[in-house]
Amino acid sequence: MSHTAGIDLHTHSSCSDGSLTPGELVERAAAAGVRVLALTDHDTLAGVAEARAAAERLGIRLVPGVELSAGWRHQSIHVLGLWIDPESAALKAALEGQAERRRTRMRRMCAALSKMRLPGDELLAAVEAHPGIPTRSHLAAALVQQGHARRIQDAFRKYLGRGRPAHVAADWPALEEIVGWAREAGGVACLAHPARYLLSSGGRKRLVADFAAAGGTALEVVSGGNGAQNAPACAALALAFGLRGSVGSDFHGPQLAWNPLGRLAKLPAGIDPVWRGRD
Ligand code: AMP
Ligand code: MN
Ligand code: MN
Ligand code: MN
């Protein structure tokens, strides 16, 4: 298989739910041959400065990014803001709102777990001990650590996944607003892992149409989280709506072997790379 040499525009550090610190992430990326790396933690820019310093040291390009949580038709949708200005006051203020929504949702999820006779207060304390932004991954890890699920996947299957008893929908801002945040911070908006949402093909088309109409720039056509097999369908959507294409592993840590850093399939022919003119 051929790969997109050295470009990975979707990764997580321990500032959200990744397992490596931003510096460790950049070191691993450089060792894997990545030349252009975006750090895209969930709803936080906290890791960008450390990642940028490490990237400068190692001679690779760091794209400042963030994976923004958005609401669209009762679903959570992820929009990558790439090449954003990490000093943008408007974006920082918006992300403080996202953090507050996450804290509120985490308390409600733990309350739901308490109702199921699980120790919600202890689980909340374990999540709050983590210095980064709280995500369901942290709650899943606490459920495993405290012996209520065997593996992270089981915690999602039993409690935290969509439609499960401790799942709480966050009141994320609408897709249009989120796309605006990325653009107003000088960046481009890229719809993350388009194949991963639970949508019919018609629903996915409407999502991409709405994303493009809101000012979105790119689709993550090649996504580690997706599997390369979804790339042709995503490429067709990108072409249909005049969007550029991105590639990203959605790397969360070396323990998850299915989306290693920087080993991504090439963008299908005819797709305009979102990094063109910037690499
Ligand atoms: P949140 O943004 O708090 O809703 O958490 C979403 C994160 O949880 C995703 O970015 C994934 O890292 C993780 N996640 C979601 N579903 C699963 C699953 N079924 N198994 C493992 N991790 C998951
Ligand atoms: Mn995640
Ligand atoms: Mn995501
Ligand atoms: Mn991600």
mmCIF file of C-alpha atoms and ligand atoms in Angstrom:
data_model
loop_
_atom_site.group_PDB
_atom_site.id
_atom_site.type_symbol
_atom_site.label_atom_id
_atom_site.label_comp_id
_atom_site.label_asym_id
_atom_site.label_seq_id
_atom_site.Cartn_x
_atom_site.Cartn_y
_atom_site.Cartn_z
ATOM 1 C CA MET A 1 0.000 0.000 0.000
ATOM 2 C CA SER A 2 1.237 3.495 -0.682
ATOM 3 C CA HIS A 3 1.162 6.089 2.025
ATOM 4 C CA THR A 4 0.853 9.829 2.293
ATOM 5 C CA ALA A 5 4.466 10.392 3.154
ATOM 6 C CA GLY A 6 4.977 12.251 6.348
ATOM 7 C CA ILE A 7 1.653 13.987 6.845
ATOM 8 C CA ASP A 8 -0.682 13.381 9.770
ATOM 9 C CA LEU A 9 -3.272 16.043 10.545
ATOM 10 C CA HIS A 10 -5.235 14.468 13.418
ATOM 11 C CA THR A 11 -3.593 13.387 16.704
ATOM 12 C CA HIS A 12 -4.226 13.566 20.449
ATOM 13 C CA SER A 13 -1.993 14.148 23.462
ATOM 14 C CA SER A 14 -2.501 13.772 27.191
ATOM 15 C CA CYS A 15 -3.947 17.304 27.210
ATOM 16 C CA SER A 16 -7.114 15.497 26.076
ATOM 17 C CA ASP A 17 -7.513 11.719 25.829
ATOM 18 C CA GLY A 18 -4.196 10.740 24.271
ATOM 19 C CA SER A 19 -1.674 8.817 26.321
ATOM 20 C CA LEU A 20 1.525 10.653 25.299
ATOM 21 C CA THR A 21 2.476 14.146 26.382
ATOM 22 C CA PRO A 22 2.642 16.660 23.508
ATOM 23 C CA GLY A 23 6.441 16.404 23.525
ATOM 24 C CA GLU A 24 6.387 12.602 23.460
ATOM 25 C CA LEU A 25 3.825 12.645 20.673
ATOM 26 C CA VAL A 26 5.992 14.891 18.508
ATOM 27 C CA GLU A 27 9.058 12.736 19.195
ATOM 28 C CA ARG A 28 7.194 9.620 18.160
ATOM 29 C CA ALA A 29 5.843 11.323 15.060
ATOM 30 C CA ALA A 30 9.298 12.512 14.022
ATOM 31 C CA ALA A 31 10.701 9.008 14.544
ATOM 32 C CA ALA A 32 7.885 7.633 12.372
ATOM 33 C CA GLY A 33 8.877 9.975 9.529
ATOM 34 C CA VAL A 34 6.131 12.562 9.956
ATOM 35 C CA ARG A 35 7.138 15.981 8.561
ATOM 36 C CA VAL A 36 3.855 17.808 9.069
ATOM 37 C CA LEU A 37 1.926 16.988 12.217
ATOM 38 C CA ALA A 38 -1.267 18.533 13.561
ATOM 39 C CA LEU A 39 -2.013 18.294 17.255
ATOM 40 C CA THR A 40 -5.805 18.238 17.514
ATOM 41 C CA ASP A 41 -6.806 17.636 21.114
ATOM 42 C CA HIS A 42 -10.504 17.629 21.961
ATOM 43 C CA ASP A 43 -11.657 21.211 22.661
ATOM 44 C CA THR A 44 -8.320 22.425 24.024
ATOM 45 C CA LEU A 45 -5.160 24.162 22.831
ATOM 46 C CA ALA A 46 -3.253 23.373 26.017
ATOM 47 C CA GLY A 47 -0.688 21.148 24.294
ATOM 48 C CA VAL A 48 0.146 23.340 21.326
ATOM 49 C CA ALA A 49 3.012 25.335 22.866
ATOM 50 C CA GLU A 50 4.835 22.226 24.110
ATOM 51 C CA ALA A 51 4.259 20.422 20.811
ATOM 52 C CA ARG A 52 5.504 23.398 18.834
ATOM 53 C CA ALA A 53 8.685 23.627 20.905
ATOM 54 C CA ALA A 54 9.364 19.912 20.425
ATOM 55 C CA ALA A 55 8.667 20.176 16.690
ATOM 56 C CA GLU A 56 11.133 23.050 16.339
ATOM 57 C CA ARG A 57 13.751 21.044 18.181
ATOM 58 C CA LEU A 58 13.216 18.022 15.925
ATOM 59 C CA GLY A 59 12.858 19.937 12.681
ATOM 60 C CA ILE A 60 9.276 19.000 11.815
ATOM 61 C CA ARG A 61 6.260 21.218 11.124
ATOM 62 C CA LEU A 62 3.609 21.515 13.802
ATOM 63 C CA VAL A 63 0.159 22.531 12.654
ATOM 64 C CA PRO A 64 -1.699 24.119 15.565
ATOM 65 C CA GLY A 65 -5.081 22.446 15.748
ATOM 66 C CA VAL A 66 -8.052 21.466 17.825
ATOM 67 C CA GLU A 67 -10.854 18.896 17.473
ATOM 68 C CA LEU A 68 -14.040 20.807 18.179
ATOM 69 C CA SER A 69 -17.228 19.096 19.371
ATOM 70 C CA ALA A 70 -20.313 20.289 17.521
ATOM 71 C CA GLY A 71 -23.995 19.443 17.484
ATOM 72 C CA TRP A 72 -25.850 18.559 14.304
ATOM 73 C CA ARG A 73 -29.338 17.011 14.286
ATOM 74 C CA HIS A 74 -28.975 15.438 17.744
ATOM 75 C CA GLN A 75 -25.540 14.014 16.970
ATOM 76 C CA SER A 76 -22.067 14.962 18.136
ATOM 77 C CA ILE A 77 -19.907 15.874 15.168
ATOM 78 C CA HIS A 78 -16.160 16.540 15.262
ATOM 79 C CA VAL A 79 -14.655 19.426 13.333
ATOM 80 C CA LEU A 80 -10.891 19.866 13.160
ATOM 81 C CA GLY A 81 -9.708 23.452 13.270
ATOM 82 C CA LEU A 82 -6.315 23.354 11.493
ATOM 83 C CA TRP A 83 -3.727 26.141 11.234
ATOM 84 C CA ILE A 84 -5.666 28.100 13.821
ATOM 85 C CA ASP A 85 -4.000 30.880 15.806
ATOM 86 C CA PRO A 86 -3.535 29.387 19.280
ATOM 87 C CA GLU A 87 -3.443 32.907 20.692
ATOM 88 C CA SER A 88 -6.878 33.827 19.352
ATOM 89 C CA ALA A 89 -8.772 35.374 22.263
ATOM 90 C CA ALA A 90 -12.131 34.532 20.699
ATOM 91 C CA LEU A 91 -11.191 30.874 20.268
ATOM 92 C CA LYS A 92 -9.797 30.661 23.798
ATOM 93 C CA ALA A 93 -13.048 32.054 25.188
ATOM 94 C CA ALA A 94 -15.083 29.646 23.079
ATOM 95 C CA LEU A 95 -12.990 26.713 24.328
ATOM 96 C CA GLU A 96 -13.580 27.771 27.930
ATOM 97 C CA GLY A 97 -17.285 27.327 27.158
ATOM 98 C CA GLN A 98 -16.579 23.859 25.733
ATOM 99 C CA ALA A 99 -14.651 22.892 28.880
ATOM 100 C CA GLU A 100 -17.586 24.001 31.017
ATOM 101 C CA ARG A 101 -19.986 21.928 28.884
ATOM 102 C CA ARG A 102 -17.671 18.946 29.331
ATOM 103 C CA ARG A 103 -17.488 19.383 33.105
ATOM 104 C CA THR A 104 -21.287 19.641 33.341
ATOM 105 C CA ARG A 105 -21.772 16.569 31.174
ATOM 106 C CA MET A 106 -19.191 14.615 33.201
ATOM 107 C CA ARG A 107 -21.061 15.356 36.436
ATOM 108 C CA ARG A 108 -24.318 14.244 34.830
ATOM 109 C CA MET A 109 -22.765 11.016 33.524
ATOM 110 C CA CYS A 110 -21.371 10.234 36.967
ATOM 111 C CA ALA A 111 -24.780 10.956 38.524
ATOM 112 C CA ALA A 112 -26.313 8.504 36.038
ATOM 113 C CA LEU A 113 -23.726 5.906 37.070
ATOM 114 C CA SER A 114 -24.585 6.507 40.744
ATOM 115 C CA LYS A 115 -28.220 5.761 39.897
ATOM 116 C CA MET A 116 -27.020 2.432 38.550
ATOM 117 C CA ARG A 117 -25.393 1.785 41.941
ATOM 118 C CA LEU A 118 -21.897 2.496 40.725
ATOM 119 C CA PRO A 119 -19.664 4.837 42.755
ATOM 120 C CA GLY A 120 -20.278 7.980 40.714
ATOM 121 C CA ASP A 121 -18.479 10.277 43.150
ATOM 122 C CA GLU A 122 -15.311 8.173 43.110
ATOM 123 C CA LEU A 123 -15.406 7.924 39.345
ATOM 124 C CA LEU A 124 -15.843 11.702 39.073
ATOM 125 C CA ALA A 125 -12.894 12.226 41.427
ATOM 126 C CA ALA A 126 -10.730 9.936 39.287
ATOM 127 C CA VAL A 127 -11.649 11.872 36.132
ATOM 128 C CA GLU A 128 -11.082 15.228 37.819
ATOM 129 C CA ALA A 129 -7.606 14.114 38.950
ATOM 130 C CA HIS A 130 -6.581 14.251 35.289
ATOM 131 C CA PRO A 131 -5.227 17.735 34.510
ATOM 132 C CA GLY A 132 -6.426 17.835 30.902
ATOM 133 C CA ILE A 133 -9.872 18.299 29.458
ATOM 134 C CA PRO A 134 -12.347 15.611 30.628
ATOM 135 C CA THR A 135 -13.662 13.189 28.002
ATOM 136 C CA ARG A 136 -15.649 9.973 28.045
ATOM 137 C CA SER A 137 -12.341 8.159 27.509
ATOM 138 C CA HIS A 138 -11.238 9.281 30.979
ATOM 139 C CA LEU A 139 -14.473 8.064 32.537
ATOM 140 C CA ALA A 140 -14.133 4.760 30.674
ATOM 141 C CA ALA A 141 -10.584 4.403 32.018
ATOM 142 C CA ALA A 142 -11.828 5.074 35.565
ATOM 143 C CA LEU A 143 -14.554 2.438 35.141
ATOM 144 C CA VAL A 144 -11.904 -0.080 34.075
ATOM 145 C CA GLN A 145 -9.471 0.913 36.806
ATOM 146 C CA GLN A 146 -12.119 0.637 39.500
ATOM 147 C CA GLY A 147 -13.171 -2.798 38.242
ATOM 148 C CA HIS A 148 -16.542 -1.983 36.664
ATOM 149 C CA ALA A 149 -15.549 -2.865 33.110
ATOM 150 C CA ARG A 150 -12.876 -5.170 31.775
ATOM 151 C CA ARG A 151 -11.718 -2.963 28.950
ATOM 152 C CA ILE A 152 -12.326 0.572 27.676
ATOM 153 C CA GLN A 153 -14.479 -0.804 24.864
ATOM 154 C CA ASP A 154 -16.664 -2.616 27.412
ATOM 155 C CA ALA A 155 -17.142 0.602 29.384
ATOM 156 C CA PHE A 156 -18.463 2.285 26.235
ATOM 157 C CA ARG A 157 -20.587 -0.732 25.346
ATOM 158 C CA LYS A 158 -22.100 -1.080 28.812
ATOM 159 C CA TYR A 159 -22.395 2.520 29.988
ATOM 160 C CA LEU A 160 -21.037 5.409 27.941
ATOM 161 C CA GLY A 161 -21.754 4.774 24.275
ATOM 162 C CA ARG A 162 -24.620 6.464 22.473
ATOM 163 C CA GLY A 163 -27.916 4.975 23.679
ATOM 164 C CA ARG A 164 -26.320 3.353 26.743
ATOM 165 C CA PRO A 165 -27.645 4.191 30.234
ATOM 166 C CA ALA A 166 -24.925 6.616 31.380
ATOM 167 C CA HIS A 167 -24.590 8.377 28.049
ATOM 168 C CA VAL A 168 -25.385 12.064 28.333
ATOM 169 C CA ALA A 169 -25.616 14.196 25.223
ATOM 170 C CA ALA A 170 -23.677 17.402 25.656
ATOM 171 C CA ASP A 171 -25.262 20.610 24.416
ATOM 172 C CA TRP A 172 -22.532 21.338 21.903
ATOM 173 C CA PRO A 173 -22.874 24.510 19.831
ATOM 174 C CA ALA A 174 -24.285 24.014 16.341
ATOM 175 C CA LEU A 175 -22.040 22.940 13.480
ATOM 176 C CA GLU A 176 -22.310 26.364 11.797
ATOM 177 C CA GLU A 177 -21.050 28.137 14.899
ATOM 178 C CA ILE A 178 -18.163 25.715 15.373
ATOM 179 C CA VAL A 179 -17.023 26.099 11.767
ATOM 180 C CA GLY A 180 -17.075 29.854 12.373
ATOM 181 C CA TRP A 181 -14.761 29.485 15.371
ATOM 182 C CA ALA A 182 -12.109 27.735 13.288
ATOM 183 C CA ARG A 183 -12.308 30.294 10.515
ATOM 184 C CA GLU A 184 -12.369 33.335 12.790
ATOM 185 C CA ALA A 185 -9.221 32.021 14.475
ATOM 186 C CA GLY A 186 -7.521 32.129 11.062
ATOM 187 C CA GLY A 187 -7.763 28.394 10.427
ATOM 188 C CA VAL A 188 -9.608 26.008 8.181
ATOM 189 C CA ALA A 189 -12.412 23.700 9.262
ATOM 190 C CA CYS A 190 -12.088 20.013 8.393
ATOM 191 C CA LEU A 191 -14.886 17.524 9.090
ATOM 192 C CA ALA A 192 -13.251 14.678 11.041
ATOM 193 C CA HIS A 193 -13.803 10.958 10.264
ATOM 194 C CA PRO A 194 -16.935 11.495 8.113
ATOM 195 C CA ALA A 195 -17.639 7.759 7.890
ATOM 196 C CA ARG A 196 -17.750 7.231 11.642
ATOM 197 C CA TYR A 197 -21.055 8.942 12.403
ATOM 198 C CA LEU A 198 -24.126 6.741 12.637
ATOM 199 C CA LEU A 199 -25.860 8.097 9.563
ATOM 200 C CA SER A 200 -27.485 6.718 6.426
ATOM 201 C CA SER A 201 -25.706 7.658 3.226
ATOM 202 C CA GLY A 202 -28.370 10.331 2.659
ATOM 203 C CA GLY A 203 -27.814 11.669 6.180
ATOM 204 C CA ARG A 204 -24.059 11.792 5.617
ATOM 205 C CA LYS A 205 -24.590 13.737 2.425
ATOM 206 C CA ARG A 206 -26.784 16.258 4.252
ATOM 207 C CA LEU A 207 -24.143 16.600 6.967
ATOM 208 C CA VAL A 208 -21.429 17.323 4.412
ATOM 209 C CA ALA A 209 -23.741 19.713 2.552
ATOM 210 C CA ASP A 210 -24.451 21.633 5.764
ATOM 211 C CA PHE A 211 -20.745 21.627 6.664
ATOM 212 C CA ALA A 212 -19.793 23.051 3.264
ATOM 213 C CA ALA A 213 -22.582 25.645 3.418
ATOM 214 C CA ALA A 214 -21.326 26.726 6.859
ATOM 215 C CA GLY A 215 -17.892 27.503 5.394
ATOM 216 C CA GLY A 216 -16.110 24.202 5.967
ATOM 217 C CA THR A 217 -13.001 23.701 3.849
ATOM 218 C CA ALA A 218 -12.033 20.030 3.967
ATOM 219 C CA LEU A 219 -13.087 16.466 4.701
ATOM 220 C CA GLU A 220 -10.838 13.956 6.444
ATOM 221 C CA VAL A 221 -10.938 11.644 3.450
ATOM 222 C CA VAL A 222 -8.279 9.282 4.818
ATOM 223 C CA SER A 223 -8.823 8.638 8.504
ATOM 224 C CA GLY A 224 -7.030 6.119 10.687
ATOM 225 C CA GLY A 225 -10.175 5.877 12.735
ATOM 226 C CA ASN A 226 -12.198 5.181 9.601
ATOM 227 C CA GLY A 227 -10.046 2.639 7.922
ATOM 228 C CA ALA A 228 -8.813 3.439 4.437
ATOM 229 C CA GLN A 229 -11.725 1.489 2.949
ATOM 230 C CA ASN A 230 -13.964 4.516 3.455
ATOM 231 C CA ALA A 231 -11.698 6.835 1.483
ATOM 232 C CA PRO A 232 -13.393 6.414 -1.940
ATOM 233 C CA ALA A 233 -16.843 7.294 -0.561
ATOM 234 C CA CYS A 234 -15.428 10.246 1.392
ATOM 235 C CA ALA A 235 -13.544 11.403 -1.697
ATOM 236 C CA ALA A 236 -16.770 11.356 -3.705
ATOM 237 C CA LEU A 237 -18.419 13.535 -1.065
ATOM 238 C CA ALA A 238 -15.490 15.957 -1.075
ATOM 239 C CA LEU A 239 -15.701 16.288 -4.856
ATOM 240 C CA ALA A 240 -19.484 16.670 -4.804
ATOM 241 C CA PHE A 241 -19.319 19.569 -2.355
ATOM 242 C CA GLY A 242 -16.107 21.244 -3.496
ATOM 243 C CA LEU A 243 -14.138 20.353 -0.378
ATOM 244 C CA ARG A 244 -10.421 19.675 -0.066
ATOM 245 C CA GLY A 245 -9.104 16.457 1.481
ATOM 246 C CA SER A 246 -7.182 15.728 4.659
ATOM 247 C CA VAL A 247 -5.423 12.705 6.131
ATOM 248 C CA GLY A 248 -5.216 11.963 9.845
ATOM 249 C CA SER A 249 -4.550 8.939 12.041
ATOM 250 C CA ASP A 250 -6.646 10.074 15.042
ATOM 251 C CA PHE A 251 -3.728 8.664 17.036
ATOM 252 C CA HIS A 252 -4.477 8.396 20.769
ATOM 253 C CA GLY A 253 -1.477 6.361 21.899
ATOM 254 C CA PRO A 254 0.826 3.490 21.008
ATOM 255 C CA GLN A 255 -1.416 0.954 22.778
ATOM 256 C CA LEU A 256 -4.023 1.333 20.017
ATOM 257 C CA ALA A 257 -2.322 -0.509 17.199
ATOM 258 C CA TRP A 258 -4.907 0.167 14.485
ATOM 259 C CA ASN A 259 -4.143 3.818 13.969
ATOM 260 C CA PRO A 260 -0.397 4.318 14.160
ATOM 261 C CA LEU A 261 1.075 7.725 13.501
ATOM 262 C CA GLY A 262 1.866 8.730 9.952
ATOM 263 C CA ARG A 263 1.003 5.455 8.186
ATOM 264 C CA LEU A 264 -1.905 6.786 6.196
ATOM 265 C CA ALA A 265 -3.096 5.828 2.756
ATOM 266 C CA LYS A 266 -2.713 8.413 -0.007
ATOM 267 C CA LEU A 267 -5.502 10.802 -0.850
ATOM 268 C CA PRO A 268 -7.423 9.435 -3.847
ATOM 269 C CA ALA A 269 -6.528 11.024 -7.183
ATOM 270 C CA GLY A 270 -8.307 14.270 -7.932
ATOM 271 C CA ILE A 271 -8.636 15.378 -4.313
ATOM 272 C CA ASP A 272 -7.042 18.714 -3.499
ATOM 273 C CA PRO A 273 -4.905 18.252 -0.364
ATOM 274 C CA VAL A 274 -5.848 20.654 2.416
ATOM 275 C CA TRP A 275 -2.123 21.216 3.079
ATOM 276 C CA ARG A 276 -1.360 22.288 -0.520
ATOM 277 C CA GLY A 277 0.545 25.543 -0.398
ATOM 278 C CA ARG A 278 1.443 25.074 3.248
ATOM 279 C CA ASP A 279 3.774 22.034 3.327
HETATM 280 P P1 AMP B 1 -16.175 12.717 24.249
HETATM 281 O O1 AMP B 1 -15.564 13.718 23.318
HETATM 282 O O2 AMP B 1 -16.014 13.072 25.682
HETATM 283 O O3 AMP B 1 -17.594 12.357 23.889
HETATM 284 O O4 AMP B 1 -15.317 11.393 24.084
HETATM 285 C C1 AMP B 1 -15.175 10.887 22.826
HETATM 286 C C2 AMP B 1 -13.894 10.065 22.761
HETATM 287 O O5 AMP B 1 -14.129 8.804 23.357
HETATM 288 C C3 AMP B 1 -13.519 9.782 21.330
HETATM 289 O O6 AMP B 1 -12.705 10.782 20.807
HETATM 290 C C4 AMP B 1 -12.759 8.500 21.444
HETATM 291 O O7 AMP B 1 -11.421 8.764 21.784
HETATM 292 C C5 AMP B 1 -13.415 7.818 22.625
HETATM 293 N N1 AMP B 1 -14.391 6.796 22.225
HETATM 294 C C6 AMP B 1 -15.645 6.987 21.765
HETATM 295 N N2 AMP B 1 -16.262 5.804 21.543
HETATM 296 C C7 AMP B 1 -15.377 4.847 21.892
HETATM 297 C C8 AMP B 1 -15.405 3.416 21.918
HETATM 298 N N3 AMP B 1 -16.483 2.724 21.535
HETATM 299 N N4 AMP B 1 -14.288 2.781 22.338
HETATM 300 C C9 AMP B 1 -13.198 3.451 22.722
HETATM 301 N N5 AMP B 1 -13.107 4.791 22.736
HETATM 302 C C10 AMP B 1 -14.180 5.471 22.323
HETATM 303 MN MN MN B 2 -10.666 10.934 21.624
HETATM 304 MN MN MN B 3 -13.270 12.501 16.802
HETATM 305 MN MN MN B 4 -9.756 12.653 17.335
#
